[in-house]
Amino acid sequence: MNEPMAILSAFAVCGEPVSCHRTGEGHINCTYLVSCSSGRRYILQRINTSVFKDPVGLMNNIQAVTSHIAAKIRDPRRVLHIVETRGGRLFYTSEDGSAWRVFDYVEGSLCLQAPESTADLYESAVAFGTFQQQLLDFPASQLSETIPNFHNTPDRYRIFRETVRRDPLGRASAVQAETEFVLRCEEKACRITKLLEQNELPLRVTHNDTKLNNVLLDARTRKALCVVDLDTVMPGSLLFDYGDAIRSGAATGREDDRDCESVSLRLDMFRAFTEGFLHACPGLTPLEKQLLPLGAYTMTLECGLRFLTDHIDGDRYFGASREGHNLDRCRTQFKLVSDMENNWQQMEDIVKELCL
Ligand code: GN1
Ligand code: MG
């Protein structure tokens, strides 16, 4: 039996594990799909504890949030379900100190890397909007901050500057153009964090990592089922969730396209996501509505800044499967930011029209 399969035996699963395959395209955790002799299937994940340093706090967050949602719904496929260890714990620590957890696999679900139609992106917006809506009455103070300052854009700039100063691999001088770009964008990109600090924007319970591949759709109907990857559920701005989803779902090309010129903003996708999100999660404040385009801009710039920082730092956070992988990722994000700048009026017009 291989290691992940042996680890699964520590959990209260139904039957014996019979097969186990790597699945998913996440950058942080390591994910397996396991089938058991009972016919039941499970998702087994090794939690990246160098990124998530407090697995207890993290799993308590997920348990609290998923049970809050479970109490509001009838269909069990509309929320993740944690499978506890045989000793009744939320995760298992293996001999080498790694932390592992198990979820029920959501049967008949579909996870997309890119939308095949505007309807797919609309459905992902319904999933993330519904998630926010279901957590409106959740006591945010109960949540641990799993990654402190996760979407604190000024702090991301501070880390960038510190990394450029250290420049451990001598890569900083070759990324002058990208560095100039982030510095030019700094003031605008830091505006949302400032407004949050000044209480001009409400603090809500947010997902904070709203890529399309963190949503499950029903494979038959292609309608929203639930959101996954709940590791970064923390208090935050709704603009983070909206913006990160536009970044990842409304772009042409892949996040790690070698040719950043092929990346641009699709206004039809922008419209579809905005429409689905506002439909599932009504009650945005006037300032939140007004700042939706800035949310998209900020999350895209911040993500590019994180890729650039990781490139200079030696690809230690996101990993790299080829030379310059994080630099390619950074360039696609910056190209998307530029394209948003060029389409600003159209983005604002779409938001205004849908908010009427
Ligand atoms: C990471 O784990 P994954 O691939 O869903 C990252 C996000 C980035 C994303 C970029 C905890 O998400 O913040 O936006 O990569 N998650 C963490 O693809 O850092
Ligand atoms: Mg993910």
Coordinates of C-alpha atoms and ligand atoms in Angstrom, one line a residue:
M1 CA 0.0 0.0 0.0
N2 CA 1.4 3.4 -0.9
E3 CA 1.8 6.2 1.7
P4 CA -1.5 8.2 1.0
M5 CA -3.5 4.9 1.0
A6 CA -2.0 3.8 4.3
I7 CA -2.8 7.3 5.8
L8 CA -6.4 7.0 4.7
S9 CA -6.8 4.0 7.0
A10 CA -6.4 6.4 10.0
F11 CA -9.8 8.0 9.0
A12 CA -13.3 6.8 9.6
V13 CA -13.9 5.9 5.9
C14 CA -16.3 3.2 4.7
G15 CA -14.4 0.1 3.4
E16 CA -10.7 -0.5 2.5
P17 CA -8.9 1.9 0.2
V18 CA -8.4 0.3 -3.2
S19 CA -6.9 3.1 -5.4
C20 CA -5.4 6.5 -5.0
H21 CA -4.4 9.1 -7.6
R22 CA -3.1 12.6 -7.5
T23 CA -5.8 15.1 -8.6
G24 CA -6.3 18.8 -8.8
E25 CA -4.1 21.7 -9.9
G26 CA -3.7 23.6 -6.6
H27 CA -0.4 25.2 -5.9
I28 CA -0.2 24.7 -2.2
N29 CA -1.7 21.4 -0.8
C30 CA -1.2 18.0 -2.3
T31 CA -4.5 16.3 -3.2
Y32 CA -5.5 12.7 -3.9
L33 CA -8.7 11.0 -5.0
V34 CA -9.1 7.7 -3.2
S35 CA -11.6 4.9 -3.9
C36 CA -12.7 2.4 -1.3
S37 CA -14.0 -1.2 -1.5
S38 CA -17.4 0.1 -0.4
G39 CA -17.6 2.1 -3.6
R40 CA -17.3 5.4 -1.6
R41 CA -14.7 7.9 -2.8
Y42 CA -12.8 10.5 -0.8
I43 CA -10.5 13.5 -1.2
L44 CA -7.3 13.1 0.8
Q45 CA -5.1 16.1 1.2
R46 CA -1.7 16.8 2.8
I47 CA -1.9 20.3 4.3
N48 CA 1.1 22.4 3.4
T49 CA 2.1 23.3 6.9
S50 CA 4.9 25.7 5.9
V51 CA 2.1 27.8 4.4
F52 CA -0.6 27.0 6.9
K53 CA 1.3 26.9 10.2
D54 CA -1.7 26.3 12.4
P55 CA -3.5 23.2 11.1
V56 CA -5.7 23.1 14.3
G57 CA -7.0 26.6 13.8
L58 CA -7.4 26.0 10.1
M59 CA -9.4 22.8 10.5
N60 CA -11.5 24.3 13.3
N61 CA -12.4 27.1 10.8
I62 CA -13.4 24.7 8.1
Q63 CA -15.5 22.6 10.6
A64 CA -17.2 25.7 11.9
V65 CA -18.0 27.2 8.5
T66 CA -19.1 24.0 6.9
S67 CA -21.4 23.0 9.8
H68 CA -22.9 26.6 9.7
I69 CA -23.7 26.1 6.1
A70 CA -24.9 22.5 6.5
A71 CA -27.5 23.7 9.0
K72 CA -29.1 25.9 6.3
I73 CA -29.3 23.4 3.4
R74 CA -30.9 20.1 2.6
D75 CA -28.7 18.7 -0.3
P76 CA -25.5 17.4 1.2
R77 CA -23.6 18.0 -2.1
R78 CA -23.9 21.8 -1.4
V79 CA -21.2 21.9 1.2
L80 CA -18.0 20.0 1.9
H81 CA -18.1 17.3 4.6
I82 CA -15.0 16.5 6.7
V83 CA -14.4 12.9 7.5
E84 CA -12.8 12.6 11.0
T85 CA -10.0 10.3 12.0
R86 CA -11.0 7.1 13.8
G87 CA -10.0 8.9 17.0
G88 CA -12.5 11.7 16.2
R89 CA -10.0 14.3 15.2
L90 CA -10.3 16.7 12.2
F91 CA -6.9 15.8 10.8
Y92 CA -4.2 13.2 11.2
T93 CA -0.5 13.8 11.8
S94 CA 1.7 11.2 10.2
E95 CA 5.1 10.0 11.5
D96 CA 7.0 12.6 9.5
G97 CA 4.9 15.4 11.0
S98 CA 2.7 16.1 7.9
A99 CA -0.9 17.0 8.5
W100 CA -3.6 15.1 6.5
R101 CA -7.3 15.5 6.2
V102 CA -10.2 13.8 4.3
F103 CA -13.4 15.1 2.8
D104 CA -16.2 13.1 1.2
Y105 CA -15.8 13.3 -2.6
V106 CA -18.7 15.1 -4.1
E107 CA -20.0 12.6 -6.6
G108 CA -21.2 13.8 -10.0
S109 CA -19.3 17.1 -9.7
L110 CA -17.2 18.9 -12.1
C111 CA -14.2 21.2 -11.4
L112 CA -13.1 23.4 -14.3
Q113 CA -9.8 25.1 -14.8
A114 CA -11.3 27.6 -17.3
P115 CA -14.9 28.4 -18.1
E116 CA -16.2 26.9 -21.3
S117 CA -19.0 29.4 -21.5
T118 CA -20.3 32.5 -19.7
A119 CA -22.9 30.3 -18.0
D120 CA -20.0 28.3 -16.3
L121 CA -18.6 31.6 -14.9
Y122 CA -22.1 32.8 -13.9
E123 CA -22.5 29.5 -11.9
S124 CA -19.2 30.0 -10.1
A125 CA -20.4 33.5 -9.1
V126 CA -23.6 31.9 -7.8
A127 CA -21.4 29.5 -5.7
F128 CA -19.1 32.2 -4.2
G129 CA -22.0 34.7 -3.8
T130 CA -24.1 32.1 -2.0
F131 CA -21.2 31.1 0.2
Q132 CA -20.8 34.8 1.4
Q133 CA -24.6 35.1 1.8
Q134 CA -24.7 31.9 4.0
L135 CA -22.0 33.3 6.2
L136 CA -23.5 36.7 6.7
D137 CA -24.7 35.7 10.2
F138 CA -21.5 33.7 11.1
P139 CA -19.5 35.1 14.0
A140 CA -16.3 36.2 12.2
S141 CA -14.4 36.7 15.5
Q142 CA -14.5 32.9 15.9
L143 CA -12.2 32.4 12.9
S144 CA -8.5 32.0 13.2
E145 CA -6.4 34.0 10.7
T146 CA -4.9 31.1 8.8
I147 CA -2.5 33.3 6.8
P148 CA -2.0 36.7 8.5
N149 CA -2.2 39.6 6.1
F150 CA -3.2 37.4 3.2
H151 CA -4.8 40.1 1.2
N152 CA -3.1 43.1 2.9
T153 CA -1.8 44.6 -0.3
P154 CA 0.6 47.1 1.4
D155 CA 2.1 44.3 3.3
R156 CA 2.6 42.3 0.0
Y157 CA 4.5 45.4 -1.2
R158 CA 6.6 45.4 2.0
I159 CA 7.5 41.7 1.5
F160 CA 8.3 42.4 -2.2
R161 CA 10.7 45.3 -1.3
E162 CA 12.3 43.1 1.4
T163 CA 12.8 40.3 -1.1
V164 CA 14.3 42.6 -3.7
R165 CA 16.7 43.8 -1.1
R166 CA 17.8 40.3 -0.2
D167 CA 17.7 39.1 -3.8
P168 CA 18.9 35.6 -2.9
L169 CA 19.5 34.4 -6.5
G170 CA 20.4 37.6 -8.1
R171 CA 17.2 37.7 -10.2
A172 CA 16.0 41.2 -9.3
S173 CA 18.0 43.1 -11.9
A174 CA 16.5 41.1 -14.7
V175 CA 12.9 42.1 -13.7
Q176 CA 13.2 45.9 -13.9
A177 CA 10.2 46.3 -16.2
E178 CA 8.0 44.3 -13.9
T179 CA 9.3 46.1 -10.8
E180 CA 8.5 49.5 -12.4
F181 CA 5.0 48.2 -13.2
V182 CA 4.2 47.3 -9.6
L183 CA 5.5 50.5 -8.3
R184 CA 3.4 52.5 -10.7
C185 CA 0.3 50.6 -9.6
E186 CA 1.0 50.8 -5.8
E187 CA -1.2 53.6 -4.7
K188 CA -4.3 52.4 -6.6
A189 CA -3.7 48.7 -5.5
C190 CA -3.5 49.7 -1.8
R191 CA -6.7 51.6 -1.7
I192 CA -9.0 48.7 -0.7
T193 CA -6.8 47.7 2.3
K194 CA -6.9 51.4 3.4
L195 CA -10.7 51.6 3.1
L196 CA -11.0 48.4 5.1
E197 CA -8.7 49.8 7.8
Q198 CA -10.7 53.0 8.0
N199 CA -14.0 51.0 8.3
E200 CA -15.3 52.5 5.1
L201 CA -15.7 49.0 3.7
P202 CA -17.4 46.3 5.8
L203 CA -15.4 43.3 7.1
R204 CA -17.2 40.1 6.1
V205 CA -16.4 36.4 6.2
T206 CA -14.8 35.8 2.8
H207 CA -13.3 32.8 1.0
N208 CA -10.2 34.7 -0.2
D209 CA -9.2 32.3 -3.0
T210 CA -12.0 32.3 -5.5
K211 CA -10.4 30.7 -8.5
L212 CA -12.8 28.9 -10.8
N213 CA -11.2 25.6 -9.8
N214 CA -12.3 26.2 -6.2
V215 CA -15.9 25.6 -7.2
L216 CA -17.7 22.4 -7.9
L217 CA -20.5 22.3 -10.6
D218 CA -23.0 19.6 -11.0
A219 CA -21.6 17.5 -13.9
R220 CA -25.0 16.9 -15.4
T221 CA -26.8 20.3 -15.0
R222 CA -23.6 22.4 -14.8
K223 CA -25.2 24.4 -12.0
A224 CA -23.3 25.5 -8.9
L225 CA -22.9 22.9 -6.2
C226 CA -20.4 24.2 -3.6
V227 CA -17.1 25.9 -3.0
V228 CA -14.0 24.1 -2.0
D229 CA -10.5 25.0 -0.7
L230 CA -11.7 26.6 2.5
D231 CA -8.2 27.1 3.9
T232 CA -8.2 30.9 3.6
V233 CA -11.7 31.5 4.8
M234 CA -11.1 34.5 7.1
P235 CA -12.6 38.0 7.7
G236 CA -12.0 40.1 4.6
S237 CA -13.6 42.3 2.0
L238 CA -16.2 41.0 -0.4
L239 CA -14.1 42.8 -3.1
F240 CA -11.3 40.2 -2.6
D241 CA -13.7 37.3 -3.5
Y242 CA -15.2 39.2 -6.4
G243 CA -11.9 40.4 -7.7
D244 CA -9.9 37.1 -7.5
A245 CA -12.7 35.4 -9.4
I246 CA -12.6 38.0 -12.2
R247 CA -8.8 37.7 -12.3
S248 CA -8.9 33.9 -12.8
G249 CA -12.2 33.4 -14.6
A250 CA -12.6 36.4 -16.9
A251 CA -9.1 36.2 -18.5
T252 CA -8.2 34.6 -21.8
G253 CA -5.2 32.3 -21.7
R254 CA -3.9 30.4 -18.7
E255 CA -2.5 31.9 -15.5
D256 CA 0.9 30.5 -16.5
D257 CA 0.8 31.1 -20.2
R258 CA 4.3 31.6 -21.6
D259 CA 2.9 34.2 -24.0
C260 CA 1.4 36.9 -21.8
E261 CA 0.3 38.8 -24.9
S262 CA -2.5 36.1 -25.3
V263 CA -4.0 37.2 -22.0
S264 CA -6.8 39.8 -21.9
L265 CA -10.0 40.6 -20.1
R266 CA -13.2 39.1 -21.5
L267 CA -15.9 41.6 -20.9
D268 CA -18.6 39.0 -21.5
M269 CA -17.1 36.9 -18.7
F270 CA -16.8 40.0 -16.5
R271 CA -20.5 40.7 -17.0
A272 CA -21.5 37.1 -16.4
F273 CA -19.6 36.8 -13.1
T274 CA -20.8 40.2 -11.9
E275 CA -24.4 39.3 -12.7
G276 CA -24.3 35.9 -10.9
F277 CA -22.5 37.4 -7.8
L278 CA -24.9 40.3 -7.4
H279 CA -27.8 37.9 -7.8
A280 CA -26.6 35.4 -5.2
C281 CA -25.3 38.0 -2.8
P282 CA -27.5 41.1 -2.8
G283 CA -27.0 43.9 -0.2
L284 CA -23.6 45.2 -1.2
T285 CA -23.0 48.7 0.2
P286 CA -22.9 51.5 -2.4
L287 CA -19.1 51.8 -2.0
E288 CA -18.7 48.0 -2.5
K289 CA -20.7 48.2 -5.7
Q290 CA -18.8 51.2 -6.9
L291 CA -15.4 49.5 -6.2
L292 CA -16.1 46.2 -7.9
P293 CA -13.8 47.0 -10.9
L294 CA -11.1 48.1 -8.4
G295 CA -11.5 44.7 -6.6
A296 CA -10.7 43.0 -9.9
Y297 CA -7.7 45.3 -10.5
T298 CA -6.3 44.9 -7.0
M299 CA -6.5 41.1 -6.8
T300 CA -4.9 40.7 -10.2
L301 CA -2.1 43.1 -9.4
E302 CA -1.6 41.5 -5.9
C303 CA -1.4 38.0 -7.4
G304 CA 1.1 39.1 -10.0
L305 CA 3.1 40.8 -7.2
R306 CA 3.1 37.6 -5.2
F307 CA 4.3 35.6 -8.3
L308 CA 7.1 38.2 -8.9
T309 CA 8.2 38.1 -5.3
D310 CA 8.3 34.3 -5.4
H311 CA 10.3 34.4 -8.6
I312 CA 12.9 36.6 -6.9
D313 CA 12.8 34.5 -3.8
G314 CA 13.6 31.3 -5.7
D315 CA 10.0 29.8 -6.2
R316 CA 9.7 28.7 -2.7
Y317 CA 6.0 29.4 -2.2
F318 CA 4.2 28.5 -5.4
G319 CA 6.8 26.1 -6.7
A320 CA 7.8 26.0 -10.4
S321 CA 7.9 23.2 -12.9
R322 CA 10.0 25.1 -15.4
E323 CA 12.5 27.9 -15.4
G324 CA 10.9 31.3 -15.1
H325 CA 7.5 29.7 -14.3
N326 CA 6.5 32.3 -11.7
L327 CA 7.8 35.1 -13.9
D328 CA 5.5 33.9 -16.6
R329 CA 2.7 33.8 -14.1
C330 CA 3.5 37.3 -13.0
R331 CA 3.5 38.6 -16.6
T332 CA 0.1 37.2 -17.4
Q333 CA -1.3 39.0 -14.4
F334 CA 0.3 42.3 -15.2
K335 CA -0.9 42.0 -18.8
L336 CA -4.4 41.5 -17.4
V337 CA -4.1 44.5 -15.1
S338 CA -3.1 46.7 -18.2
D339 CA -6.1 45.3 -20.1
M340 CA -8.3 46.3 -17.2
E341 CA -6.9 49.8 -17.3
N342 CA -7.8 50.0 -21.0
N343 CA -11.3 48.7 -20.3
W344 CA -12.0 50.7 -17.2
Q345 CA -15.0 52.6 -18.5
Q346 CA -16.6 49.5 -19.9
M347 CA -16.2 47.7 -16.6
E348 CA -17.7 50.6 -14.7
D349 CA -20.6 50.8 -17.2
I350 CA -21.4 47.0 -16.9
V351 CA -21.4 47.3 -13.1
K352 CA -23.6 50.4 -13.1
E353 CA -26.0 48.7 -15.5
L354 CA -26.3 45.5 -13.4
C355 CA -26.6 47.5 -10.1
L356 CA -29.7 49.4 -11.3
Ligands
GN1_1 C1 -2.9 29.5 -4.6 O1 -3.8 26.6 -3.7 P1 -4.4 27.3 -4.9 O2 -3.7 26.9 -6.1 O3 -6.0 27.1 -4.9 C2 -2.9 30.6 -3.6 C3 -3.9 31.7 -4.1 C4 -3.5 32.2 -5.4 C5 -3.5 31.1 -6.4 C6 -3.0 31.5 -7.8 C7 -3.1 29.8 0.0 O4 -4.2 28.9 -4.6 O5 -3.8 32.8 -3.1 O6 -4.4 33.2 -5.9 O7 -2.6 30.0 -5.9 N1 -3.3 30.1 -2.3 C8 -2.6 30.4 -1.2 O8 -3.2 30.4 -8.7 O9 -1.6 31.1 -1.2
MG2 MG -7.4 25.5 -5.0

